[in-house]
Coordinates of C-alpha atoms in Angstrom, one line a residue:
X1 CA 0.0 0.0 0.0
X2 CA 2.8 2.4 0.9
X3 CA 4.6 1.5 -2.2
X4 CA 1.6 2.3 -4.4
X5 CA 1.1 5.6 -2.6
X6 CA 4.8 6.4 -3.2
X7 CA 4.5 5.7 -6.9
X8 CA 1.5 7.9 -7.2
X9 CA 3.2 10.7 -5.1
X10 CA 6.4 10.5 -7.2
X11 CA 4.5 10.8 -10.5
X12 CA 2.5 13.8 -9.2
X13 CA 5.7 15.4 -7.8
X14 CA 7.6 15.0 -11.0
X15 CA 4.8 16.7 -13.0
X16 CA 4.4 19.5 -10.6
X17 CA 8.1 20.1 -10.6
X18 CA 8.0 20.7 -14.3
X19 CA 5.1 23.2 -13.8
X20 CA 6.9 25.0 -11.0
X21 CA 10.1 25.1 -13.0
X22 CA 8.2 27.0 -15.7
X23 CA 6.4 29.3 -13.3
X24 CA 9.5 30.1 -11.2
X25 CA 11.8 30.4 -14.2
X26 CA 9.5 32.8 -16.0
X27 CA 9.0 34.9 -12.8
X28 CA 12.7 35.2 -12.4
X29 CA 13.2 36.1 -16.0
X30 CA 10.5 38.7 -15.8
X31 CA 12.1 40.2 -12.7
X32 CA 15.4 40.5 -14.5
X33 CA 13.9 41.9 -17.7
X34 CA 11.7 44.5 -16.0
X35 CA 13.6 45.3 -12.9
X36 CA 13.3 49.1 -13.5
X37 CA 9.5 48.9 -13.7
X38 CA 8.3 50.5 -10.4
X39 CA 6.0 48.3 -8.3
X40 CA 6.4 45.1 -10.3
X41 CA 8.4 43.4 -7.6
X42 CA 5.5 43.7 -5.1
X43 CA 3.5 41.3 -7.4
X44 CA 6.4 39.0 -8.4
X45 CA 7.9 38.4 -4.9
X46 CA 4.7 36.8 -3.3
X47 CA 4.3 34.6 -6.4
X48 CA 8.0 33.5 -6.2
X49 CA 7.6 32.7 -2.5
X50 CA 4.5 30.6 -3.2
X51 CA 6.3 28.8 -6.0
X52 CA 9.2 28.0 -3.7
X53 CA 6.8 26.6 -1.0
X54 CA 5.3 24.4 -3.7
X55 CA 8.7 23.2 -4.7
X56 CA 9.4 22.3 -1.1
X57 CA 6.3 20.2 -1.0
X58 CA 7.2 18.4 -4.2
X59 CA 10.7 17.8 -2.8
X60 CA 9.2 16.1 0.3
X61 CA 6.9 14.0 -1.9
X62 CA 9.9 12.9 -4.0
X63 CA 11.7 12.0 -0.8
X64 CA 8.7 9.9 0.3
X65 CA 8.5 8.2 -3.1
X66 CA 12.2 7.4 -2.9
X67 CA 12.9 9.5 -6.0
X68 CA 14.9 12.3 -4.4
X69 CA 18.6 12.2 -5.6
X70 CA 20.8 11.2 -2.7
X71 CA 24.6 11.6 -2.1
X72 CA 25.4 8.6 0.2
X73 CA 28.7 8.7 2.1
X74 CA 30.3 7.4 5.3
X75 CA 28.8 9.4 8.2
X76 CA 29.6 9.3 11.9
X77 CA 26.0 9.5 13.1
X78 CA 26.8 10.6 16.7
X79 CA 28.8 13.6 15.6
X80 CA 26.2 14.5 13.0
X81 CA 23.5 14.4 15.7
X82 CA 25.5 16.6 18.0
X83 CA 26.1 19.1 15.2
X84 CA 22.4 19.1 14.3
X85 CA 21.6 19.8 18.0
X86 CA 23.0 23.3 17.7
X87 CA 20.2 24.1 15.2
X88 CA 17.6 22.1 17.1
X89 CA 18.1 23.7 20.5
X90 CA 17.2 27.1 19.1
X91 CA 13.8 25.7 18.1
X92 CA 13.0 24.2 21.5
X93 CA 11.3 26.0 24.3
X94 CA 13.3 26.3 27.6
X95 CA 11.2 23.6 29.3
X96 CA 12.2 20.9 26.9
X97 CA 15.6 19.1 27.4
X98 CA 17.5 17.5 24.6
X99 CA 19.7 14.5 25.4
X100 CA 22.3 13.5 22.9
X101 CA 24.5 10.4 22.3
X102 CA 27.9 10.3 24.0
X103 CA 31.0 11.1 22.0
X104 CA 33.0 8.0 23.1
X105 CA 31.4 5.4 20.8
X106 CA 31.4 6.1 17.1
X107 CA 28.7 4.7 14.8
X108 CA 29.4 5.0 11.0
X109 CA 26.5 4.6 8.6
X110 CA 26.1 5.0 4.8
X111 CA 23.7 8.0 4.3
X112 CA 23.2 11.4 2.7
X113 CA 24.3 13.6 5.6
X114 CA 22.1 16.5 4.5
X115 CA 19.0 14.4 4.3
X116 CA 19.8 12.7 7.6
X117 CA 20.0 16.0 9.3
X118 CA 16.7 17.0 7.8
X119 CA 15.2 13.7 9.0
X120 CA 16.5 14.3 12.6
X121 CA 15.1 17.9 12.6
X122 CA 11.7 16.6 11.5
X123 CA 11.6 13.9 14.2
X124 CA 12.7 16.3 17.0
X125 CA 10.2 19.0 16.0
X126 CA 7.5 16.4 15.9
X127 CA 8.5 15.3 19.4
X128 CA 8.5 19.0 20.5
X129 CA 4.9 19.5 19.3
X130 CA 3.8 16.3 21.2
X131 CA 5.4 17.4 24.5
X132 CA 4.2 21.0 24.3
X133 CA 6.1 23.0 27.0
X134 CA 7.9 20.6 29.4
X135 CA 9.6 17.3 28.9
X136 CA 12.6 15.4 27.4
X137 CA 13.6 14.4 23.9
X138 CA 16.5 11.9 23.7
X139 CA 18.5 10.8 20.7
X140 CA 20.5 7.6 21.0
X141 CA 22.8 6.0 18.5
X142 CA 24.7 2.7 18.5
X143 CA 26.1 -0.1 16.3
X144 CA 23.5 -2.9 16.1
X145 CA 24.3 -6.4 14.7
X146 CA 21.1 -8.1 13.6
X147 CA 21.3 -11.9 13.4
X148 CA 17.6 -12.8 13.4
X149 CA 14.8 -11.0 11.5
X150 CA 13.5 -8.0 13.4
X151 CA 10.1 -6.4 12.7
X152 CA 10.0 -2.7 12.0
X153 CA 8.2 -1.3 9.0
X154 CA 9.2 -4.6 7.4
X155 CA 11.4 -7.5 8.5
X156 CA 15.0 -6.4 8.9
X157 CA 17.5 -8.5 7.1
X158 CA 20.4 -9.9 9.1
X159 CA 23.4 -7.6 9.0
X160 CA 25.1 -4.7 10.8
X161 CA 23.3 -1.4 11.2
X162 CA 23.5 1.9 13.0
X163 CA 20.4 2.3 15.2
X164 CA 19.1 5.9 15.7
X165 CA 16.4 6.2 18.4
X166 CA 14.4 9.4 18.9
X167 CA 12.3 9.2 22.1
X168 CA 10.0 11.7 23.8
X169 CA 8.0 11.6 27.0
X170 CA 4.8 13.2 25.6
X171 CA 1.3 11.8 25.9
X172 CA 1.9 9.3 23.1
X173 CA 0.0 8.3 20.0
X174 CA -3.2 6.4 19.4
X175 CA -3.1 3.1 17.5
X176 CA -4.8 4.8 14.5
X177 CA -2.2 7.6 14.4
X178 CA 0.6 5.0 14.7
X179 CA -0.8 3.1 11.8
X180 CA -1.0 6.1 9.5
X181 CA 1.9 8.2 10.7
X182 CA 4.1 7.8 7.7
X183 CA 1.4 8.4 5.1
X184 CA 1.8 11.7 3.1
X185 CA -0.6 14.5 4.1
X186 CA -1.7 12.7 7.2
X187 CA -1.4 15.0 10.2
X188 CA -2.9 15.5 13.6
X189 CA -1.9 19.2 13.6
X190 CA -4.0 22.2 12.6
X191 CA -1.0 23.6 10.7
X192 CA 1.5 21.7 8.5
X193 CA 1.6 19.7 5.4
X194 CA 1.7 16.3 7.0
X195 CA 4.9 15.5 5.0
X196 CA 7.5 15.5 7.7
X197 CA 7.4 11.8 8.7
X198 CA 6.7 10.8 5.1
X199 CA 9.9 12.5 4.1
X200 CA 11.8 10.6 6.9
X201 CA 10.2 7.3 5.8
X202 CA 11.2 7.8 2.2
X203 CA 14.7 8.8 3.0
X204 CA 15.2 5.8 5.2
X205 CA 13.9 3.3 2.7
X206 CA 15.9 4.9 -0.2
X207 CA 19.0 4.6 2.0
X208 CA 18.4 0.8 2.4
X209 CA 17.3 1.2 6.0
X210 CA 14.3 0.4 8.2
X211 CA 12.0 2.5 10.4
X212 CA 9.6 1.8 13.2
X213 CA 7.2 3.8 15.4
X214 CA 6.2 2.7 18.9
X215 CA 3.9 4.4 21.4
X216 CA 2.9 2.4 24.5
X217 CA -0.4 3.0 26.3
X218 CA 1.6 4.5 29.2
X219 CA 2.7 7.4 27.0
X220 CA 5.7 8.7 25.0
X221 CA 6.7 7.8 21.5
X222 CA 9.8 6.2 20.0
X223 CA 11.0 6.3 16.4
X224 CA 13.7 3.8 15.6
X225 CA 15.8 4.0 12.4
X226 CA 18.3 1.4 11.2
X227 CA 20.8 2.5 8.5
X228 CA 23.4 0.2 6.9
X229 CA 26.7 0.3 8.8
X230 CA 30.0 1.0 7.2
X231 CA 33.7 1.4 8.2
X232 CA 35.0 4.8 9.3
X233 CA 36.0 7.1 6.5
X234 CA 39.7 7.3 5.9
X235 CA 41.5 10.5 6.5
X236 CA 42.9 10.3 3.0
X237 CA 39.4 10.1 1.4
X238 CA 39.2 13.5 -0.4
X239 CA 36.2 14.7 -2.2
X240 CA 37.2 16.3 -5.5
X241 CA 36.4 20.0 -5.8
X242 CA 33.7 20.8 -8.4
X243 CA 34.9 21.8 -11.8
X244 CA 34.5 25.5 -12.4
X245 CA 33.3 26.3 -15.9
X246 CA 33.4 29.7 -17.4
X247 CA 30.2 30.5 -19.2
X248 CA 31.6 33.0 -21.7
X249 CA 31.9 31.3 -25.1
X250 CA 30.6 27.9 -23.7
X251 CA 28.3 25.6 -25.5
X252 CA 25.4 23.9 -23.7
X253 CA 23.3 21.0 -24.8
X254 CA 19.8 21.1 -23.2
X255 CA 17.8 17.8 -23.5
X256 CA 14.3 18.2 -22.1
X257 CA 11.0 16.9 -23.5
X258 CA 8.8 19.7 -22.0
X259 CA 9.1 22.7 -24.4
X260 CA 8.2 25.3 -21.8
X261 CA 10.8 24.0 -19.3
X262 CA 13.3 23.9 -22.1
X263 CA 12.6 27.5 -23.0
X264 CA 13.2 28.7 -19.4
X265 CA 16.5 26.8 -19.2
X266 CA 17.6 28.1 -22.6
X267 CA 16.9 31.7 -21.6
X268 CA 18.8 31.4 -18.3
X269 CA 21.8 29.8 -20.1
X270 CA 21.9 32.5 -22.8
X271 CA 21.8 35.1 -20.0
X272 CA 24.9 33.4 -18.5
X273 CA 26.7 33.7 -21.8
X274 CA 26.3 30.2 -23.2
X275 CA 25.4 29.2 -26.8
X276 CA 22.6 26.6 -26.6
X277 CA 21.7 23.5 -28.6
X278 CA 18.3 22.0 -27.8
X279 CA 17.1 18.4 -28.0
X280 CA 13.7 17.0 -27.1
X281 CA 15.1 13.6 -26.0
X282 CA 18.2 11.7 -25.2
X283 CA 18.2 10.2 -28.6

């Protein structure tokens, strides 16, 4: 069922991405072309902001449908959690305590570090909303060998994983909410898109991991994530610097089947100084 919803969401998100590319691209081009026209920006800016919010929703849907491009690498999860905590503490009220993993034991996983930080932020902010004003959120990490199948969202295959546990002592979740928590657009809040946990779910599954949600009748909620474990990154592992290309006199090939999207990209590349050749397909 979740796979079917993911395929539907991914298809919709891809189509909306094309539409938003056309809208945002033409708004940006109009701003550049008519920047001297007094008062025009007061109309363009709200439209651009709305388009960017739409792009954020489609990005979350693509994450849920496991279509978001990832850059997996060896990540020390405990250090990443402690770094993310500097951002998270600014979003928590004074009455909520945030407990973090100890620095002594390292846990290396294969993951996109940026998307993992986004997932942690979503989980902690969800826990914050559940607690309200006073309570504790804890994040724990450890290396976890799995020898027998373990049930999370599906049966965990034997292997070595990094376990990330985000726990709060709020009032907990009903069985119905637990059952539907990872569905896109499902939310118990009056505000919000209902895509936070969906994004986390999609990221975990695309990373080859597993996720589970548990909320006992006594209260509190626990989200458990398992990501594939790896060896620590070597100090000599160097990421190559991106190649810098000078636009002046450059030649760009644009392959895009949507004519309106292609027109936006062509206009932007010409503005950057490229000559442009267009194609409607890879062939």
